[in-house]
PDB file of C-alpha atoms and ligand atoms in Angstrom:
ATOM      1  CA  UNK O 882     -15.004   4.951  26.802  1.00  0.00           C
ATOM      2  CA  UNK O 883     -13.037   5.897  30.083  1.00  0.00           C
ATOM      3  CA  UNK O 884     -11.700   9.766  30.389  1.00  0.00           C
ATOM      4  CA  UNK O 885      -8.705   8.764  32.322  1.00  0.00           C
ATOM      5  CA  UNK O 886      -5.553   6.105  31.979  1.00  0.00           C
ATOM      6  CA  UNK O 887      -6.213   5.093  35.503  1.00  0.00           C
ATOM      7  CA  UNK O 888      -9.882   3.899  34.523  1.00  0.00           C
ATOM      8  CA  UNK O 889      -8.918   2.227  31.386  1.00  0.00           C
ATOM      9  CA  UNK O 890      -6.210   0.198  32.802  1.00  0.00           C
ATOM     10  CA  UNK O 891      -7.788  -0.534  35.692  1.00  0.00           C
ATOM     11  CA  UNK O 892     -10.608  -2.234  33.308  1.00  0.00           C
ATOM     12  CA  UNK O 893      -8.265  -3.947  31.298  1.00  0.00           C
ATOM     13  CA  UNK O 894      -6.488  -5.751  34.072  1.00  0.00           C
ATOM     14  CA  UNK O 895      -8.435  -8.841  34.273  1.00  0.00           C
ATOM     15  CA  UNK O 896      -9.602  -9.142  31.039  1.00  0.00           C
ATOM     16  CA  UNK O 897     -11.095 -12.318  29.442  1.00  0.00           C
ATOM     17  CA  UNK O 898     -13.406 -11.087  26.677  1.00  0.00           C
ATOM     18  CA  UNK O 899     -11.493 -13.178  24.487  1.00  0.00           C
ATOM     19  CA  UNK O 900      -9.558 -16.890  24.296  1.00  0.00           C
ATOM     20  CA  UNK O 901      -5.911 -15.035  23.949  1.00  0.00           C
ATOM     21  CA  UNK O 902      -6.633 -15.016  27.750  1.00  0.00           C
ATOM     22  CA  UNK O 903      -6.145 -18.192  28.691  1.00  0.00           C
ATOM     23  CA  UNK O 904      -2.823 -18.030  27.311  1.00  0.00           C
ATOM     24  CA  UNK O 905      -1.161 -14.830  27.811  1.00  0.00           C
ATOM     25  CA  UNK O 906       1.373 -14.375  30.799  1.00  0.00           C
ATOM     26  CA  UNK O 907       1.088 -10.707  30.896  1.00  0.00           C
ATOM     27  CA  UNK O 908      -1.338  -7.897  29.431  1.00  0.00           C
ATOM     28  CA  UNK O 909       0.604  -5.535  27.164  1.00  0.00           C
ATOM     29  CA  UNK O 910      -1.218  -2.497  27.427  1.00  0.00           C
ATOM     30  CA  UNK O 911       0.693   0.183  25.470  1.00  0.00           C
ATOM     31  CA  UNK O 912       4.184   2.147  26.387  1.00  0.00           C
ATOM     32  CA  UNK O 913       5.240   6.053  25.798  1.00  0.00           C
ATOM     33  CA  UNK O 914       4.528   9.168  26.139  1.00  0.00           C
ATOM     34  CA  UNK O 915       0.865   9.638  27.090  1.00  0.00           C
ATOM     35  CA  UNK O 916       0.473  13.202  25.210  1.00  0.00           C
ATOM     36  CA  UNK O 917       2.585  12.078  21.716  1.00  0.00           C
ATOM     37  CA  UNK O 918       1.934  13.409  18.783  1.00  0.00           C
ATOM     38  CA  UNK O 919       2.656  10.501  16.959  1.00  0.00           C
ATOM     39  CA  UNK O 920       1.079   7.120  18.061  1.00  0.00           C
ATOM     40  CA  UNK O 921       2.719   3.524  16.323  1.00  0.00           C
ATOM     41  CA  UNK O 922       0.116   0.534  16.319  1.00  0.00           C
ATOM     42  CA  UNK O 923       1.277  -3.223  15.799  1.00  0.00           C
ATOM     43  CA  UNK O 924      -0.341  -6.334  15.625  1.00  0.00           C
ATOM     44  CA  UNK O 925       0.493  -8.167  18.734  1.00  0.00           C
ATOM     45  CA  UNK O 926       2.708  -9.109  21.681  1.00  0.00           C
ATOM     46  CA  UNK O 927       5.137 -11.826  20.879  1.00  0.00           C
ATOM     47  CA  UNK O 928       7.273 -14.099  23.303  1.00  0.00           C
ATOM     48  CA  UNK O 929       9.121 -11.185  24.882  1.00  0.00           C
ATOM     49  CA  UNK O 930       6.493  -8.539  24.758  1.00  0.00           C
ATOM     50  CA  UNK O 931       4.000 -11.399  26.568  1.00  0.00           C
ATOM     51  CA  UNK O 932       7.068 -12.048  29.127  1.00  0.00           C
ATOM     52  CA  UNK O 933       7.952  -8.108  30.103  1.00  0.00           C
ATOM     53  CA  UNK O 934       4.632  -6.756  29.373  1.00  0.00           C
ATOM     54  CA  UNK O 935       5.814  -3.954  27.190  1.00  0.00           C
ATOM     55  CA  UNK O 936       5.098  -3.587  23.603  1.00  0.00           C
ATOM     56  CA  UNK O 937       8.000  -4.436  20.540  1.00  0.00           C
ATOM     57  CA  UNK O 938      11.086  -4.992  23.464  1.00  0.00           C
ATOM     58  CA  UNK O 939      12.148  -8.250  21.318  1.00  0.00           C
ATOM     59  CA  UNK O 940      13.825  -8.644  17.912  1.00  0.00           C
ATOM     60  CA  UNK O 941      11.090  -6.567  15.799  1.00  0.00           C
ATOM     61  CA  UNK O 942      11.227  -4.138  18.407  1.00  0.00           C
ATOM     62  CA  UNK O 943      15.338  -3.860  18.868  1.00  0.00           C
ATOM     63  CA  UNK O 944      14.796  -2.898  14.930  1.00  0.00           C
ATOM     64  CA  UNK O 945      12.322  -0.239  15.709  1.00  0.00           C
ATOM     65  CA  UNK O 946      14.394   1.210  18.096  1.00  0.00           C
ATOM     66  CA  UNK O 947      17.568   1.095  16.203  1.00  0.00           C
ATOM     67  CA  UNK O 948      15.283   2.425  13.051  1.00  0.00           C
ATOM     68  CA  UNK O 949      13.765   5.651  15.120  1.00  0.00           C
ATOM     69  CA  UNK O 950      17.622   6.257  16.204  1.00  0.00           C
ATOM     70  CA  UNK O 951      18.761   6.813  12.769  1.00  0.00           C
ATOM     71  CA  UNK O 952      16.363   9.113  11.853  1.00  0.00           C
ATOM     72  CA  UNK O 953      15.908  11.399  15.638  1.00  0.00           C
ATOM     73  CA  UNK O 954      13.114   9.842  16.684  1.00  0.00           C
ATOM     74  CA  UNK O 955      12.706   8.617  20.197  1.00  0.00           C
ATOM     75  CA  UNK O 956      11.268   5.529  21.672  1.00  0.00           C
ATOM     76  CA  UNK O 957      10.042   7.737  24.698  1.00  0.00           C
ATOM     77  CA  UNK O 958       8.486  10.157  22.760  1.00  0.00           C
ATOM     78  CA  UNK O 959       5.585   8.241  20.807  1.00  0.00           C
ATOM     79  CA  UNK O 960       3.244   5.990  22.119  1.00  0.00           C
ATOM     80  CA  UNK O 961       3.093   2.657  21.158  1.00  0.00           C
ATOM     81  CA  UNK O 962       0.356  -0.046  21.416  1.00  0.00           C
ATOM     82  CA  UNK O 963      -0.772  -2.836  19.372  1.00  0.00           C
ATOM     83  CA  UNK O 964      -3.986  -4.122  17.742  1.00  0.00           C
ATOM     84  CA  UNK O 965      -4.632  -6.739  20.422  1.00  0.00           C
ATOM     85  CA  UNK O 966      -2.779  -6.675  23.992  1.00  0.00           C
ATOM     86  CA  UNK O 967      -2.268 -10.503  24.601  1.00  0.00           C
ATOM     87  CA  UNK O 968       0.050 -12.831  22.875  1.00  0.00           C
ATOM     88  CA  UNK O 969      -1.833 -15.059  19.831  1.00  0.00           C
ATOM     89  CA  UNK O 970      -0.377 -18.599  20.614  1.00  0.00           C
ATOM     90  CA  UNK O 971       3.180 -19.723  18.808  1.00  0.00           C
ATOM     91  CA  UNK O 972       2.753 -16.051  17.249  1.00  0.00           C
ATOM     92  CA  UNK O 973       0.260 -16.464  14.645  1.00  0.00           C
ATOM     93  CA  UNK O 974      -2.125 -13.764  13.513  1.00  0.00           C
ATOM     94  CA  UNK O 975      -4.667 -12.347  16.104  1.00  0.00           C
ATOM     95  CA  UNK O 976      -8.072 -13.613  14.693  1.00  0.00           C
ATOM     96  CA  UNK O 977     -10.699 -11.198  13.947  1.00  0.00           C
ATOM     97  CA  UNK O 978     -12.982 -11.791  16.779  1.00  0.00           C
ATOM     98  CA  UNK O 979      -9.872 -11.551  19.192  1.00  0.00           C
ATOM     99  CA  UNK O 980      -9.072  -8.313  17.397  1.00  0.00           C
ATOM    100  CA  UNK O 981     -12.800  -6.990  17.655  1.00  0.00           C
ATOM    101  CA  UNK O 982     -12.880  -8.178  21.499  1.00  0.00           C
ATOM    102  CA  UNK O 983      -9.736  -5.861  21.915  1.00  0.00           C
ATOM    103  CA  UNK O 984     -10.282  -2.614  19.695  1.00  0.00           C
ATOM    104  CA  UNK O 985     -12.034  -0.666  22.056  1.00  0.00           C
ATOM    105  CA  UNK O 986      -8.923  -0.630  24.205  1.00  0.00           C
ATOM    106  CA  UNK O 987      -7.276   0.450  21.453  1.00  0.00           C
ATOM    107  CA  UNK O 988     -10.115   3.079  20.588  1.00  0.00           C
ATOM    108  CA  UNK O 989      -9.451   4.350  24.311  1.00  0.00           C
ATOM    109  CA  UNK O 990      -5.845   4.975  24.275  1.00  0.00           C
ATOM    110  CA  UNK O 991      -6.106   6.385  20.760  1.00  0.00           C
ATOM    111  CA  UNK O 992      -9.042   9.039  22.282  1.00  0.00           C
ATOM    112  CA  UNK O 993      -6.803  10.084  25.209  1.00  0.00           C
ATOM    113  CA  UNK O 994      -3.064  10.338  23.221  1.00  0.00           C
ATOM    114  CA  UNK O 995      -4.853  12.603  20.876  1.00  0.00           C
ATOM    115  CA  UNK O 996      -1.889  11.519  18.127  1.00  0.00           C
ATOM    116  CA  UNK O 997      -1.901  13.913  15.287  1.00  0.00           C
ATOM    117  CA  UNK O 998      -0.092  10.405  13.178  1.00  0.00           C
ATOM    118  CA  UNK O 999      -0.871   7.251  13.509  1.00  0.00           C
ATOM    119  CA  UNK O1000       2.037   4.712  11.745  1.00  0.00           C
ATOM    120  CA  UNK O1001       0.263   1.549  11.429  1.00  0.00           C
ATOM    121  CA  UNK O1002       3.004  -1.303  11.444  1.00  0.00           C
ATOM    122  CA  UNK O1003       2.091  -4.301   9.236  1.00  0.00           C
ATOM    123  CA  UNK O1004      -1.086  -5.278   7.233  1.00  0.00           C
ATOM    124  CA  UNK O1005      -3.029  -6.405  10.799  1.00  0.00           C
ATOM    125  CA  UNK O1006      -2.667  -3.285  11.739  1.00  0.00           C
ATOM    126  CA  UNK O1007      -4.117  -1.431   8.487  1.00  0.00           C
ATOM    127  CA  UNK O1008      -6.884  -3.659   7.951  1.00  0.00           C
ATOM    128  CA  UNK O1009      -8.113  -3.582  11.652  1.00  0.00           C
ATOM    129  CA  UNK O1010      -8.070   0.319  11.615  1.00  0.00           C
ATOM    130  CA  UNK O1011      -8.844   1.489   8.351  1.00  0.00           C
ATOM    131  CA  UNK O1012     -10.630  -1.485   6.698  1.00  0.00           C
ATOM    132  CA  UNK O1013     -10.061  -5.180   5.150  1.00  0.00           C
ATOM    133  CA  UNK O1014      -9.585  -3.060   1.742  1.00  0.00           C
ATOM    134  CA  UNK O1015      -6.331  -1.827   2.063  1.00  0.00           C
ATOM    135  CA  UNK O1016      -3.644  -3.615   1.534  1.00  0.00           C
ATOM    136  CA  UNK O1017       0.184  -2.792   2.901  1.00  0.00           C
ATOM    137  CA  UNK O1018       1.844  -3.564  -0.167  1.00  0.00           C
ATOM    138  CA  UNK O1019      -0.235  -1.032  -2.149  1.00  0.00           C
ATOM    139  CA  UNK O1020      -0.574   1.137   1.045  1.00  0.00           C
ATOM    140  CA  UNK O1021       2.753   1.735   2.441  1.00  0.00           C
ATOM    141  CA  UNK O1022       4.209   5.032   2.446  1.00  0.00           C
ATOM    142  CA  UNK O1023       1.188   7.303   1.806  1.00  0.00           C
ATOM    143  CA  UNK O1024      -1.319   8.847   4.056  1.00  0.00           C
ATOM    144  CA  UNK O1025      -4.658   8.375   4.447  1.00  0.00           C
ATOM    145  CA  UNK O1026      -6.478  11.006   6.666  1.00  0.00           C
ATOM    146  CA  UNK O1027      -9.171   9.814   8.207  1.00  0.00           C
ATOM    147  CA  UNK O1028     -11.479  12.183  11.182  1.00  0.00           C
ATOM    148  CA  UNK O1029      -8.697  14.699  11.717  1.00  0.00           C
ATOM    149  CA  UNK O1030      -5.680  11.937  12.293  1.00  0.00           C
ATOM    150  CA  UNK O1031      -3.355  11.253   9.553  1.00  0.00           C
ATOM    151  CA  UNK O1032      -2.235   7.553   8.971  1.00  0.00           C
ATOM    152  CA  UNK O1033       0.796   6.298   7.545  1.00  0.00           C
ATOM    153  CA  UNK O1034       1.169   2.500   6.505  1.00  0.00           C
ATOM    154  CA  UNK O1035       4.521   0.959   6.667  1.00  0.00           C
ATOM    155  CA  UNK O1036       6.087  -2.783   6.723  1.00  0.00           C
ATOM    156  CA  UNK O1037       5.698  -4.576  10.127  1.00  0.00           C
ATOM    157  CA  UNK O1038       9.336  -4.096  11.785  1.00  0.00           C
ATOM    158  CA  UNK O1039       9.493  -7.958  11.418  1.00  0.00           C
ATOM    159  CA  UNK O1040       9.035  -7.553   8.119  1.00  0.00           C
ATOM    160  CA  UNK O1041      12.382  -6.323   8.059  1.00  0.00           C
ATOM    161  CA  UNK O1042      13.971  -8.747   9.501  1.00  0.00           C
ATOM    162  CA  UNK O1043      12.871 -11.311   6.857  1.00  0.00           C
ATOM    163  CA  UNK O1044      13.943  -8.787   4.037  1.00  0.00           C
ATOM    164  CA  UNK O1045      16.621  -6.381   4.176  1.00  0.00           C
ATOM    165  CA  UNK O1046      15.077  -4.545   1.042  1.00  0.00           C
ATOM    166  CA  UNK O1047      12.685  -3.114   3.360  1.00  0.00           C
ATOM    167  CA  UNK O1048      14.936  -1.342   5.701  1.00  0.00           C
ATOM    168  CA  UNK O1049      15.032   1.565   3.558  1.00  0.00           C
ATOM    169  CA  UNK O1050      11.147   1.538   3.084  1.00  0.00           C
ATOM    170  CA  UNK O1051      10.593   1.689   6.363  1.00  0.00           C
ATOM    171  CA  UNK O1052      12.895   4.650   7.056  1.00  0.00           C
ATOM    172  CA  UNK O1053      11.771   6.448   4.226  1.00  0.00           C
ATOM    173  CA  UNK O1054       8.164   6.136   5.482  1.00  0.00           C
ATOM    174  CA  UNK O1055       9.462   7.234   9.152  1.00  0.00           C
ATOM    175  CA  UNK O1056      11.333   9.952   7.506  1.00  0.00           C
ATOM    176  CA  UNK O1057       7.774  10.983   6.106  1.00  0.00           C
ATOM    177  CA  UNK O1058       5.916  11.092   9.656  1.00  0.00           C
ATOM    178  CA  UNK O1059       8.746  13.419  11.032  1.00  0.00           C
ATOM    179  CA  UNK O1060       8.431  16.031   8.096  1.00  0.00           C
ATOM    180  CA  UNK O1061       4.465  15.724   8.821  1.00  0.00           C
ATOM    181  CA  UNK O1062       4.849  16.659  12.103  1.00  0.00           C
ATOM    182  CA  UNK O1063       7.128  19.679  12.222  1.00  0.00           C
TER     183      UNK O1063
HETATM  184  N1  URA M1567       5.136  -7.414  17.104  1.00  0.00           N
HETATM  185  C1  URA M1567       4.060  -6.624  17.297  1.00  0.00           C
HETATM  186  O1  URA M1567       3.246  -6.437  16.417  1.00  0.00           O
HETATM  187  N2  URA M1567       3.938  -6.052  18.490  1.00  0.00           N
HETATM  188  C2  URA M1567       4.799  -6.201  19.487  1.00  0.00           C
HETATM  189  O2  URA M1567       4.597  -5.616  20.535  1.00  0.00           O
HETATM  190  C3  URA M1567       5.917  -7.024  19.251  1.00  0.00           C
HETATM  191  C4  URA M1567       6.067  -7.620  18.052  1.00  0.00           C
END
């Protein structure tokens, strides 16, 4: 594990530890605010996210954005990051030895934001950090706490997208992490 941001993104730059390399136009690390309490986890970059190298700046992530608007949260005050950092081809799910290859990134940004929440968006997310036993359906919209940090499932933002019904989920279970933290 690397104590500083410089270190960790300086060993990240060329990385090839797995196949999602060969494929990937950019590395999306992670975006925010380095000290945030609360810390939101996807499952990987998509077309736009691969192209502009910044995590959820596409359609899932104009939804996010227009989600943590209605209920005072700001984009610039969480970090976000996702379970791997390079696009899975035609936007299928990252496979498990791409997500193990990557986790340790992951590990290393969670150990230096120090988030009191983590919101894990979508069921790669929940079953990479807190095991292949959970499921989202069953999971959203209660905590787990887990070595001091409190989790809170929700639906993947493009989730949303796909059903409307889930809107309100999802800003019910945003609504959640804000009382949490106060
Ligand atoms: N979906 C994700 O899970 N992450 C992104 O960064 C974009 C879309």
């Amino acid at each position: 594990m690397f104590e500083t941001w410089e270190e960790l993104e300086e060993s990240i730059k060329d990385c090839n530890k797995c196949k999602l390399c060969k494929t990937r136009q950019n590395i999306v690390f992670g975006v925010g605010n380095k000290n945030a309490d609360i810390m939101f986890i996807g499952e990987g970059p998509g077309a736009d996210e691969d192209k502009q190298g910044e995590p959820f700046v596409g359609k899932a992530g104009k939804l996010m954005n227009m989600a943590f608007q209605a209920v005072g949260l700001k984009r610039e005050d969480v970090y976000i990051a996702n379970i791997v950092k390079c696009r899975p081809p035609a936007n299928r799910n990252p496979e498990d030895d791409e997500a193990q290859s990557c986790l340790n990134y992951l590990r290393n940004q969670v150990m230096l934001v120090k988030p009191k929440i983590i919101v894990l968006l979508g069921s790669v997310a929940l079953k990479n950090i807190l095991g292949k036993e959970y499921g989202i359906t069953a999971s959203r919209g209660k905590w787990v706490e887990k070595k001091d940090i409190k989790y809170m499932p929700t639906w993947h933002p493009a989730a949303l997208l796909r059903d409307e019904t889930k809107k309100i989920d999802f800003i019910n279970d945003l609504k959640l992490v804000l009382k949490e933290n106060n």
